[in-house]
Amino acid sequence: MYKKKLTWWISAAMVLMMFTLSGCQAAQGLDLAGAIQNDWAVKSSESKGTLQLEFVPSNTSKLSTEEQKALTALQNVKIELTNVKAQDAQHLSADGTITYSRGTIPFKLATEGTKFILSVEGAKKPIVFDVLGGSNLSFTKLLPAAVQEQFGNKIADIKSAIIGLILANTPNPSNISVTPVTDKVNGESLSLQKAHIELSGTELASLIKKLLSNVLADEAGLKELISQLYDALSPIIEEQIKGGSTDFSLKILSNKQLAVGLVYPPVQDFLKKTAASLDKMIAGDASNEQGILPIQDLFNSKSTLQADIYIDADKQVRKQSLAWNVPLTNTSSGVAALKLSYVSETWNINKPVTANTINISGGALNVGLEASSIYSLLNNLDKQSLIYKLLKEDLKVTKKEVNLSTTGSASDELQPFINSDGTTMVPVRFISEKLGAEVSWNGDLQQVTIKDLLTGATVILKLDSKTASVNGASVELESAATLHHESTFVPIRFIAEQLGGKVSFNDDTRVVTIKRD
């Protein structure tokens, strides 16, 4: 349902807007491409911005009472960033608030390279997220560990070159107009050029597909970008070699021409797969998980994107105003359309600015992209806080449903089975991880330890024993944990209930279902 996809909507929308706007070349005497490249090359600045997301309701009569409440709670969500200070490519800070029907959640944000540090009201300790730390870019696996660690920071250093490659390979939207205006930025009246852009979802899809196609064809441009990234990483490579590292890949990377030639094919392969995946999603290929985001709605003719970009005499972007309206074809979730808007203004460009920091010397919670991270995050929050209620009760980020068929192949290692005691047994690692728990195995003791990341509860099971430990207390099982197809299986009701789940069985489909709220 929509409420579980809020973060995906916001991030995907902003990325696509960036692609669209960065495609603009010179229009009506305004060097819009130059201004956008200048914007990405800014070393320091101060700014503020507001992102607003609105769900336009449709017929909600078929929704449950709980779903109707969630839709009402999340109908309008606003994220405001004030006192945004960009010190350099690696350091930025901001004060912010998230406002929705229940109230306002204050937070502070700081960045160190690709690491985002968040201090939010209701959190026991700051939250750290590395944007590239959980990425699965195949070409980074070619790099030694020391180089991988700095990869994201160096990407930030060459962001102007990245946007340059995009600008060189994206055609203009068809509808651009430019007018002179006088407007205020941080209270100061400025003479500006306003570029107004309008395009449909269909044209947006065409622009992005053309961009990917052009970049794939631009071998020289792509290799030049890789070359610039190499130059940014080379001091780290040299330092590792001088330090006596015996990593064979460092010897290969010490030769720039060889390194660029080695990295180019997997980068091109990554772009090809991205383009193919986008084509399938736009075409409605069911195998591409359309449920994550209604891609076809984003890119159909009824979806509209409007943008106003305000540029000063120095070709610097000083204000932006974006509005995206996406009517939804499937309104069963009670939502007829999504409206997203973003406004921002920037000042003190390339002047001395010092970003604020967030103290993490007392500890921090590191979260990644893995599914279990949301449970660790919630365990770090005060259960009475508004941020906890937003995530747990309104967005229902922990709501899980696991379905297992009992009629599959007998050799299926995940298939539940009924043992001689008449007890339904399920694979403990698969079920536990699906429900947000961490699982570890001690071969010497022949025991499994399960840590519920949401509640902090610890469950210990020993093979062939009917006695388990739950937070140190002994609990009797209806059947002993057992090894089956080289996996540990346990009684379904025991493991589900210990992790806050409920079990049901469909006699017609012969499917066991575990649900966790």
PDB file of N, CA, C and O in Angstrom, residues 16 204-210 212 272-284 288 290 295 299:
ATOM      1  N   LEU A  16      14.544  11.689 -10.669  1.00  0.00           N
ATOM      2  CA  LEU A  16      14.015  11.883 -12.015  1.00  0.00           C
ATOM      3  C   LEU A  16      13.914  13.361 -12.365  1.00  0.00           C
ATOM      4  O   LEU A  16      14.151  13.763 -13.502  1.00  0.00           O
ATOM      5  N   LEU A 204       9.051  12.721 -20.278  1.00  0.00           N
ATOM      6  CA  LEU A 204      10.069  12.456 -19.265  1.00  0.00           C
ATOM      7  C   LEU A 204      10.718  11.090 -19.501  1.00  0.00           C
ATOM      8  O   LEU A 204      11.935  10.951 -19.461  1.00  0.00           O
ATOM      9  N   ALA A 205       9.886  10.084 -19.756  1.00  0.00           N
ATOM     10  CA  ALA A 205      10.418   8.743 -20.034  1.00  0.00           C
ATOM     11  C   ALA A 205      11.318   8.759 -21.258  1.00  0.00           C
ATOM     12  O   ALA A 205      12.391   8.151 -21.276  1.00  0.00           O
ATOM     13  N   SER A 206      10.881   9.476 -22.297  1.00  0.00           N
ATOM     14  CA  SER A 206      11.668   9.554 -23.534  1.00  0.00           C
ATOM     15  C   SER A 206      13.017  10.215 -23.283  1.00  0.00           C
ATOM     16  O   SER A 206      14.054   9.771 -23.800  1.00  0.00           O
ATOM     17  N   LEU A 207      13.030  11.286 -22.463  1.00  0.00           N
ATOM     18  CA  LEU A 207      14.274  11.989 -22.160  1.00  0.00           C
ATOM     19  C   LEU A 207      15.262  11.093 -21.413  1.00  0.00           C
ATOM     20  O   LEU A 207      16.453  11.052 -21.721  1.00  0.00           O
ATOM     21  N   ILE A 208      14.751  10.372 -20.419  1.00  0.00           N
ATOM     22  CA  ILE A 208      15.634   9.521 -19.623  1.00  0.00           C
ATOM     23  C   ILE A 208      16.177   8.368 -20.470  1.00  0.00           C
ATOM     24  O   ILE A 208      17.358   8.019 -20.390  1.00  0.00           O
ATOM     25  N   LYS A 209      15.315   7.773 -21.282  1.00  0.00           N
ATOM     26  CA  LYS A 209      15.763   6.672 -22.143  1.00  0.00           C
ATOM     27  C   LYS A 209      16.801   7.169 -23.151  1.00  0.00           C
ATOM     28  O   LYS A 209      17.791   6.488 -23.429  1.00  0.00           O
ATOM     29  N   LYS A 210      16.566   8.366 -23.688  1.00  0.00           N
ATOM     30  CA  LYS A 210      17.518   8.939 -24.633  1.00  0.00           C
ATOM     31  C   LYS A 210      18.840   9.241 -23.938  1.00  0.00           C
ATOM     32  O   LYS A 210      19.926   9.016 -24.510  1.00  0.00           O
ATOM     33  N   LEU A 212      20.190   7.674 -21.321  1.00  0.00           N
ATOM     34  CA  LEU A 212      20.923   6.428 -21.111  1.00  0.00           C
ATOM     35  C   LEU A 212      21.512   5.903 -22.421  1.00  0.00           C
ATOM     36  O   LEU A 212      22.646   5.424 -22.473  1.00  0.00           O
ATOM     37  N   LYS A 272      23.647  -0.534 -19.182  1.00  0.00           N
ATOM     38  CA  LYS A 272      22.791  -1.318 -20.077  1.00  0.00           C
ATOM     39  C   LYS A 272      21.670  -1.998 -19.290  1.00  0.00           C
ATOM     40  O   LYS A 272      20.514  -2.005 -19.716  1.00  0.00           O
ATOM     41  N   LYS A 273      22.008  -2.583 -18.154  1.00  0.00           N
ATOM     42  CA  LYS A 273      21.006  -3.252 -17.328  1.00  0.00           C
ATOM     43  C   LYS A 273      19.996  -2.255 -16.775  1.00  0.00           C
ATOM     44  O   LYS A 273      18.800  -2.547 -16.688  1.00  0.00           O
ATOM     45  N   THR A 274      20.475  -1.054 -16.404  1.00  0.00           N
ATOM     46  CA  THR A 274      19.575  -0.011 -15.917  1.00  0.00           C
ATOM     47  C   THR A 274      18.586   0.395 -17.004  1.00  0.00           C
ATOM     48  O   THR A 274      17.386   0.538 -16.754  1.00  0.00           O
ATOM     49  N   ALA A 275      19.089   0.574 -18.217  1.00  0.00           N
ATOM     50  CA  ALA A 275      18.229   0.967 -19.342  1.00  0.00           C
ATOM     51  C   ALA A 275      17.211  -0.120 -19.653  1.00  0.00           C
ATOM     52  O   ALA A 275      16.024   0.166 -19.889  1.00  0.00           O
ATOM     53  N   ALA A 276      17.651  -1.377 -19.658  1.00  0.00           N
ATOM     54  CA  ALA A 276      16.742  -2.487 -19.949  1.00  0.00           C
ATOM     55  C   ALA A 276      15.674  -2.620 -18.871  1.00  0.00           C
ATOM     56  O   ALA A 276      14.502  -2.865 -19.161  1.00  0.00           O
ATOM     57  N   SER A 277      16.065  -2.441 -17.618  1.00  0.00           N
ATOM     58  CA  SER A 277      15.119  -2.538 -16.506  1.00  0.00           C
ATOM     59  C   SER A 277      14.078  -1.433 -16.596  1.00  0.00           C
ATOM     60  O   SER A 277      12.884  -1.663 -16.378  1.00  0.00           O
ATOM     61  N   LEU A 278      14.527  -0.221 -16.943  1.00  0.00           N
ATOM     62  CA  LEU A 278      13.600   0.905 -17.079  1.00  0.00           C
ATOM     63  C   LEU A 278      12.601   0.641 -18.199  1.00  0.00           C
ATOM     64  O   LEU A 278      11.401   0.879 -18.046  1.00  0.00           O
ATOM     65  N   ASP A 279      13.078   0.131 -19.329  1.00  0.00           N
ATOM     66  CA  ASP A 279      12.194  -0.186 -20.455  1.00  0.00           C
ATOM     67  C   ASP A 279      11.110  -1.176 -20.033  1.00  0.00           C
ATOM     68  O   ASP A 279       9.931  -1.017 -20.366  1.00  0.00           O
ATOM     69  N   LYS A 280      11.511  -2.204 -19.293  1.00  0.00           N
ATOM     70  CA  LYS A 280      10.554  -3.226 -18.863  1.00  0.00           C
ATOM     71  C   LYS A 280       9.536  -2.662 -17.887  1.00  0.00           C
ATOM     72  O   LYS A 280       8.349  -2.995 -17.947  1.00  0.00           O
ATOM     73  N   MET A 281       9.994  -1.801 -16.970  1.00  0.00           N
ATOM     74  CA  MET A 281       9.072  -1.229 -15.988  1.00  0.00           C
ATOM     75  C   MET A 281       8.061  -0.306 -16.648  1.00  0.00           C
ATOM     76  O   MET A 281       6.880  -0.323 -16.320  1.00  0.00           O
ATOM     77  N   ILE A 282       8.526   0.492 -17.606  1.00  0.00           N
ATOM     78  CA  ILE A 282       7.613   1.392 -18.316  1.00  0.00           C
ATOM     79  C   ILE A 282       6.604   0.597 -19.132  1.00  0.00           C
ATOM     80  O   ILE A 282       5.431   0.966 -19.232  1.00  0.00           O
ATOM     81  N   ALA A 283       7.056  -0.546 -19.670  1.00  0.00           N
ATOM     82  CA  ALA A 283       6.167  -1.392 -20.470  1.00  0.00           C
ATOM     83  C   ALA A 283       5.209  -2.213 -19.609  1.00  0.00           C
ATOM     84  O   ALA A 283       4.295  -2.851 -20.123  1.00  0.00           O
ATOM     85  N   GLY A 284       5.454  -2.214 -18.301  1.00  0.00           N
ATOM     86  CA  GLY A 284       4.544  -2.935 -17.407  1.00  0.00           C
ATOM     87  C   GLY A 284       4.913  -4.385 -17.220  1.00  0.00           C
ATOM     88  O   GLY A 284       4.039  -5.212 -16.948  1.00  0.00           O
ATOM     89  N   ASN A 288       9.225  -7.077 -12.999  1.00  0.00           N
ATOM     90  CA  ASN A 288      10.055  -5.995 -12.495  1.00  0.00           C
ATOM     91  C   ASN A 288       9.433  -5.279 -11.309  1.00  0.00           C
ATOM     92  O   ASN A 288       9.649  -4.101 -11.096  1.00  0.00           O
ATOM     93  N   GLN A 290       6.421  -4.020 -10.251  1.00  0.00           N
ATOM     94  CA  GLN A 290       5.709  -2.763 -10.408  1.00  0.00           C
ATOM     95  C   GLN A 290       5.114  -2.271  -9.097  1.00  0.00           C
ATOM     96  O   GLN A 290       4.833  -1.099  -8.941  1.00  0.00           O
ATOM     97  N   ILE A 295       5.433   2.786 -11.870  1.00  0.00           N
ATOM     98  CA  ILE A 295       6.268   3.380 -12.906  1.00  0.00           C
ATOM     99  C   ILE A 295       5.447   3.824 -14.100  1.00  0.00           C
ATOM    100  O   ILE A 295       5.665   4.908 -14.657  1.00  0.00           O
ATOM    101  N   PHE A 299       5.154   7.702 -15.887  1.00  0.00           N
ATOM    102  CA  PHE A 299       5.590   7.972 -17.250  1.00  0.00           C
ATOM    103  C   PHE A 299       4.460   7.972 -18.272  1.00  0.00           C
ATOM    104  O   PHE A 299       4.717   7.850 -19.461  1.00  0.00           O
TER     105      PHE A 299
END
